[in-house]
Short mmCIF file of C-alpha atoms in Angstrom, two decimals:
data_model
loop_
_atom_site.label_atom_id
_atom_site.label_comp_id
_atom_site.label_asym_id
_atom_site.label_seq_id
_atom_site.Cartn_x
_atom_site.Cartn_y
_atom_site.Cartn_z
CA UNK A 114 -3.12 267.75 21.96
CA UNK A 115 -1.46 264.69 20.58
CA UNK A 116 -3.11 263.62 17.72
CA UNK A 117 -2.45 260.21 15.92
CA UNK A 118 -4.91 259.70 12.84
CA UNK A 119 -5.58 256.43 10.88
CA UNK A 120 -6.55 256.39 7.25
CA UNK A 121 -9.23 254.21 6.75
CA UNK A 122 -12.37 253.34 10.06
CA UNK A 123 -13.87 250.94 8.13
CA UNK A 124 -11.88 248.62 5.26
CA UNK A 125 -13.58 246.20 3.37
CA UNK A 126 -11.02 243.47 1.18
CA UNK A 127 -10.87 240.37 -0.48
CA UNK A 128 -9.26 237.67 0.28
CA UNK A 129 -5.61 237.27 -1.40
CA UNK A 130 -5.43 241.50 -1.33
CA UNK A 131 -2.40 243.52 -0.15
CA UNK A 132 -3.49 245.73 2.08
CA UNK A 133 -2.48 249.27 3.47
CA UNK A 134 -3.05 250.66 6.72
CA UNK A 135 -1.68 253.98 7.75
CA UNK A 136 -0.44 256.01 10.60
CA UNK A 137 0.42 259.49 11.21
CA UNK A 138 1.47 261.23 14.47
CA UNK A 139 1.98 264.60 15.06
CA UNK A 140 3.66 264.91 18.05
CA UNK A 141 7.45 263.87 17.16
CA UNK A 142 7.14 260.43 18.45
CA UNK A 143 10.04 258.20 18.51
CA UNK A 144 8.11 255.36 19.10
CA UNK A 145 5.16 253.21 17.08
CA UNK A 146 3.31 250.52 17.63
CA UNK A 147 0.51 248.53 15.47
CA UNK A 148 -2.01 246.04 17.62
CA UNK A 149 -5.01 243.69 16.39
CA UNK A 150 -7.86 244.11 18.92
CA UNK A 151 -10.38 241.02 19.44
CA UNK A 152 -13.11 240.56 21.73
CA UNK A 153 -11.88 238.25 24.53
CA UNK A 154 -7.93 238.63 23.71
CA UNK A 155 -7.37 242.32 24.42
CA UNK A 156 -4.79 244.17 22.39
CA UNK A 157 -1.84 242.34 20.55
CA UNK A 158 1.37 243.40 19.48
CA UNK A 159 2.07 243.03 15.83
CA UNK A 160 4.92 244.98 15.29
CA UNK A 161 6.49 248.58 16.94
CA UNK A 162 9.55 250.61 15.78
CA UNK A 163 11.31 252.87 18.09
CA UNK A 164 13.07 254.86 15.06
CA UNK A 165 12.85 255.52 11.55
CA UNK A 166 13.65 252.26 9.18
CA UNK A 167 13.79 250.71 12.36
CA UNK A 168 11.27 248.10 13.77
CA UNK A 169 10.82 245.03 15.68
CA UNK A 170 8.40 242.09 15.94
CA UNK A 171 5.63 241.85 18.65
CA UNK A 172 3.80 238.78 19.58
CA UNK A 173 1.87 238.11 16.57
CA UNK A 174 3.98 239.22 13.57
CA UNK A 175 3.26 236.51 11.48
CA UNK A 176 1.24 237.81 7.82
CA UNK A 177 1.83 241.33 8.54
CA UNK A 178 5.03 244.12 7.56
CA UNK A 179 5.83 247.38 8.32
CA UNK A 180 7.38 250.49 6.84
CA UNK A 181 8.53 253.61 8.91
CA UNK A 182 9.98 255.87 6.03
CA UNK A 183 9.11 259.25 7.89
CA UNK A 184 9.05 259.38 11.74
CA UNK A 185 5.53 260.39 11.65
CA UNK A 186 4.44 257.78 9.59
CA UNK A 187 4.16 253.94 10.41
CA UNK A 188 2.36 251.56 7.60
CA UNK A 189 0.76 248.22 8.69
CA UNK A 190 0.99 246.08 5.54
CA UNK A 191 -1.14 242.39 4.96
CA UNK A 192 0.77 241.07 2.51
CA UNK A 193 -2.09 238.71 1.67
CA UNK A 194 -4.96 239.18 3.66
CA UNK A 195 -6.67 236.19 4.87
CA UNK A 196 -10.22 235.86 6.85
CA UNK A 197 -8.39 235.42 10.02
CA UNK A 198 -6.95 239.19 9.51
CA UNK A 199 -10.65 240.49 9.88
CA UNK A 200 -10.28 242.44 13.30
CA UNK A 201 -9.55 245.87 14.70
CA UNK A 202 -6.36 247.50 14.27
CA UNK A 203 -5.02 250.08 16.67
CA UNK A 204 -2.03 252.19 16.19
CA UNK A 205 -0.29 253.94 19.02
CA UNK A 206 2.71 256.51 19.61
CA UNK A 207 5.10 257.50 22.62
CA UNK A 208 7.77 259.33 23.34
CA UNK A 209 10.59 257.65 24.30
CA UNK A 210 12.78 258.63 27.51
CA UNK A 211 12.83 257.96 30.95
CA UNK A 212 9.29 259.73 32.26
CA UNK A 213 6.04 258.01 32.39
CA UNK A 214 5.57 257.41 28.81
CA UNK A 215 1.69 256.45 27.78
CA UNK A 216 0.62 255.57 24.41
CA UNK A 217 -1.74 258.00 22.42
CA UNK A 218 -3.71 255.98 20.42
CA UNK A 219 -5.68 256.74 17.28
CA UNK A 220 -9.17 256.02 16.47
CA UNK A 221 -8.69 252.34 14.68
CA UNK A 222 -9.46 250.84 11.64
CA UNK A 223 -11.95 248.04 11.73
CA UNK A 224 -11.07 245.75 8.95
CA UNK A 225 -13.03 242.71 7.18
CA UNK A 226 -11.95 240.18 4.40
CA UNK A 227 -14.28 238.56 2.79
CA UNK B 95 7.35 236.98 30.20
CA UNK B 96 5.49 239.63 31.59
CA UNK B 97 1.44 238.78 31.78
CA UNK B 98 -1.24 241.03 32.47
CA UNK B 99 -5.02 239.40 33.67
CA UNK B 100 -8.16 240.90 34.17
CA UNK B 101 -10.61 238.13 35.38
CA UNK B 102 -13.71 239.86 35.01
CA UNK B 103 -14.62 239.87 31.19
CA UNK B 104 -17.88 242.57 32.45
CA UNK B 105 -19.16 244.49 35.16
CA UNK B 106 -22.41 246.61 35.76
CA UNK B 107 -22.97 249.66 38.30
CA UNK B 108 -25.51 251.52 39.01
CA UNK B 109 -25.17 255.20 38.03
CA UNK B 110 -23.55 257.34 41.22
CA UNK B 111 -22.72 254.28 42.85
CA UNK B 112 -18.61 252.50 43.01
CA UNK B 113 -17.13 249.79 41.28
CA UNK B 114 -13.85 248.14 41.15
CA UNK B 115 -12.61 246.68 38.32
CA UNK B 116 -9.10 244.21 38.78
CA UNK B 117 -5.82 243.66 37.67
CA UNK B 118 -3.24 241.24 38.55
CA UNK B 119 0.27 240.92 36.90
CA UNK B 120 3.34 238.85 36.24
CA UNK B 121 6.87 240.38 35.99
CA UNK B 122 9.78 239.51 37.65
CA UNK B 123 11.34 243.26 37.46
CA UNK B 124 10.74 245.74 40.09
CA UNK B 125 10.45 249.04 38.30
CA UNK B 126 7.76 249.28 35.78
CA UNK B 127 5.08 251.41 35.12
CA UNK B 128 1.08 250.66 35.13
CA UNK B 129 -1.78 252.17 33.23
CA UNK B 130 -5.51 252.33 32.84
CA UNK B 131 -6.84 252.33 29.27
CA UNK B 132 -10.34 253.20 28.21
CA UNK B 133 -12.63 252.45 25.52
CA UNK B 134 -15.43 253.88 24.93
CA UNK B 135 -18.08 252.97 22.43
CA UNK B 136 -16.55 253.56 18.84
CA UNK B 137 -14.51 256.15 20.38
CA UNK B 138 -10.41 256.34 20.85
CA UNK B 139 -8.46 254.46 23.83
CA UNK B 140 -7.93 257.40 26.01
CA UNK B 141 -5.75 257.09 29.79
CA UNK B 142 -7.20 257.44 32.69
CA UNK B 143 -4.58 256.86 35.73
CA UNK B 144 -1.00 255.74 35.58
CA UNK B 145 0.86 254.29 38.41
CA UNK B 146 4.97 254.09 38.63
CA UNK B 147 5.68 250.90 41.05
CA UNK B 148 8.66 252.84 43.06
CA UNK B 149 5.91 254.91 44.84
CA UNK B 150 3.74 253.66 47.36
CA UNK B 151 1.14 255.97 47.43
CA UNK B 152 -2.00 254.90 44.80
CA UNK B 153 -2.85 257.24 41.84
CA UNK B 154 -5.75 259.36 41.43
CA UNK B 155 -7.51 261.25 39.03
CA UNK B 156 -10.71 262.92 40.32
CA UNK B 157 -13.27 260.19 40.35
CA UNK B 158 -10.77 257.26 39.75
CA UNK B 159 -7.94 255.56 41.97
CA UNK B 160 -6.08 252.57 42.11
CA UNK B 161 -5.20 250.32 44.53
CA UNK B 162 -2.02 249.34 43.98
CA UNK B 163 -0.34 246.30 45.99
CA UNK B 164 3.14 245.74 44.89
CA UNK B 165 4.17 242.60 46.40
CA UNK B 166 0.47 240.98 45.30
CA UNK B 167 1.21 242.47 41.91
CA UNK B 168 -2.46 243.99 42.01
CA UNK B 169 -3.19 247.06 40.48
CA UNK B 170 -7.42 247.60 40.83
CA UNK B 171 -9.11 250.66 39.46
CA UNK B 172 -11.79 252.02 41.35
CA UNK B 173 -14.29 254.26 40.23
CA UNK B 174 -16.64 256.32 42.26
CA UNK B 175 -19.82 258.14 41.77
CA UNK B 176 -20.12 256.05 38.09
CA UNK B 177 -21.62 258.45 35.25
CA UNK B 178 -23.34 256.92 31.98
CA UNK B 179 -20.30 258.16 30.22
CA UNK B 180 -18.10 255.91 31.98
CA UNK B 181 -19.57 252.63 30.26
CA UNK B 182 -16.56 251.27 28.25
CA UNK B 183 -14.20 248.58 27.79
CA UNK B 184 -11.56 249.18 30.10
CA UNK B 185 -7.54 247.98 29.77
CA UNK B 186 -5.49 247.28 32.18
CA UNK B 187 -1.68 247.47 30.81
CA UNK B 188 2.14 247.15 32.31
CA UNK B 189 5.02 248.31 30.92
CA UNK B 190 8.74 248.02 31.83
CA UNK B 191 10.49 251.53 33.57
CA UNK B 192 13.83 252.76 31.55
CA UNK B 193 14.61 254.61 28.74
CA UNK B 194 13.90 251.84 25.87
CA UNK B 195 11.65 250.81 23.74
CA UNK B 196 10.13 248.20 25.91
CA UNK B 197 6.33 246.93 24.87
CA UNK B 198 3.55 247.25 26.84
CA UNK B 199 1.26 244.57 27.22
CA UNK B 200 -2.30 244.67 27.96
CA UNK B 201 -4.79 242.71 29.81
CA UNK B 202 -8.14 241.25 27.84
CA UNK B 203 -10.12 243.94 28.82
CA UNK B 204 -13.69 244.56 30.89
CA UNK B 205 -17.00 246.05 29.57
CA UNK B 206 -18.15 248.11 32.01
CA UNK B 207 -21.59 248.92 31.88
CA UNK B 208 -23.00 251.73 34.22
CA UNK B 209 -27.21 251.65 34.76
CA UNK B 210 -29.33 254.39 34.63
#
């Protein structure tokens, strides 16, 4: 079974705080993906990276970073986290290729600045 | 840009009875892929029923099908004989066919609540 694990299920900051989320997949994923989930606007794309060192910017990139040193291993990073960052964070993997790829998602990380 | 809408924010069915839940998209290519996501409670997203847009005939997975209608860019998950266990927030999601990196987008999402 795939298996994609987050670090933290519950993270409690402060405003003004770099924050780390993690990732790990261990199914030899090529691709990555970090979304913010909020009641009423589904799941959004912060950033995804389709190789290690590599990534690209989703639809709401703005106060967050990424690192993909290892290719199991994709870091969400708030910079300076700000009340507005308080939300759910999913991370997801896939294969890359030409089949019917889904995403295997881990369990989330429900985060809240104060 | 490619759009994904699910109009109905929540749903309830009775236990052992059928519901549909919706999906409509936007995309202007004509090889994609489609997905349904769930939720449950606290619980990991988990798939339930894929659809590639080259065939014609509609997905299914033991209790759940699809209805897919290509040229109304529909793509409805139906559910039959509903269990307690199926109550969750359910996704509806699209994502482009080939061999990139392409992102998939979802749709907001519907609570589906099942009644005992």
């Amino acid at each position: 079974d795939v298996k994609v694990t987050q670090s933290s299920r519950y993270l409690v900051k402060r405003t003004g705080e770099k924050v780390f989320l993690e990732c790990v997949q261990d199914m030899d994923h090529e691709n990555m993906f970090w979304y913010r989930q909020d009641p009423g606007l589904g799941l959004r794309l912060i950033y995804f990276s389709y190789d290690v060192k590599m990534k690209e910017k989703g639809d709401i990139p703005e106060g967050y970073s990424v690192s993909r040193e290892k290719k199991e291993r994709f870091s969400l990073i708030l910079e300076s986290a700000s009340t507005n960052q308080t939300s759910m964070y999913l991370c997801a993997s896939s294969p890359s290729g030409r089949t019917v790829n889904e995403q295997f998602f881990g369990p989330g990380t429900r985060l809240t600045v104060l | 840009a490619q759009t994904v809408t699910q109009s109905q924010p929540e749903m309830s069915v009775q236990e052992a009875e059928t519901v549909t839940l919706s999906c409509t998209y936007d995309t202007s290519e004509s090889d994609y892929y489609l997905f349904w996501y769930k939720q449950p409670p606290s619980r990991q997203m988990i798939l339930v029923i894929r659809q590639e847009a080259y065939k014609q005939q509609n997905a299914t997975e033991n209790r759940f099908s699809v209805n897919f209608q290509k040229a109304a860019k529909s793509f409805s998950l139906k559910i039959s004989d509903s269990q307690l266990g199926d109550a969750a927030m359910y996704f509806c999601a699209y994502r482009r066919r080939g061999s990139g990196t392409y992102k998939y987008i979802f749709g907001t999402g519907t609570r589906l609540k099942v009644l005992a």
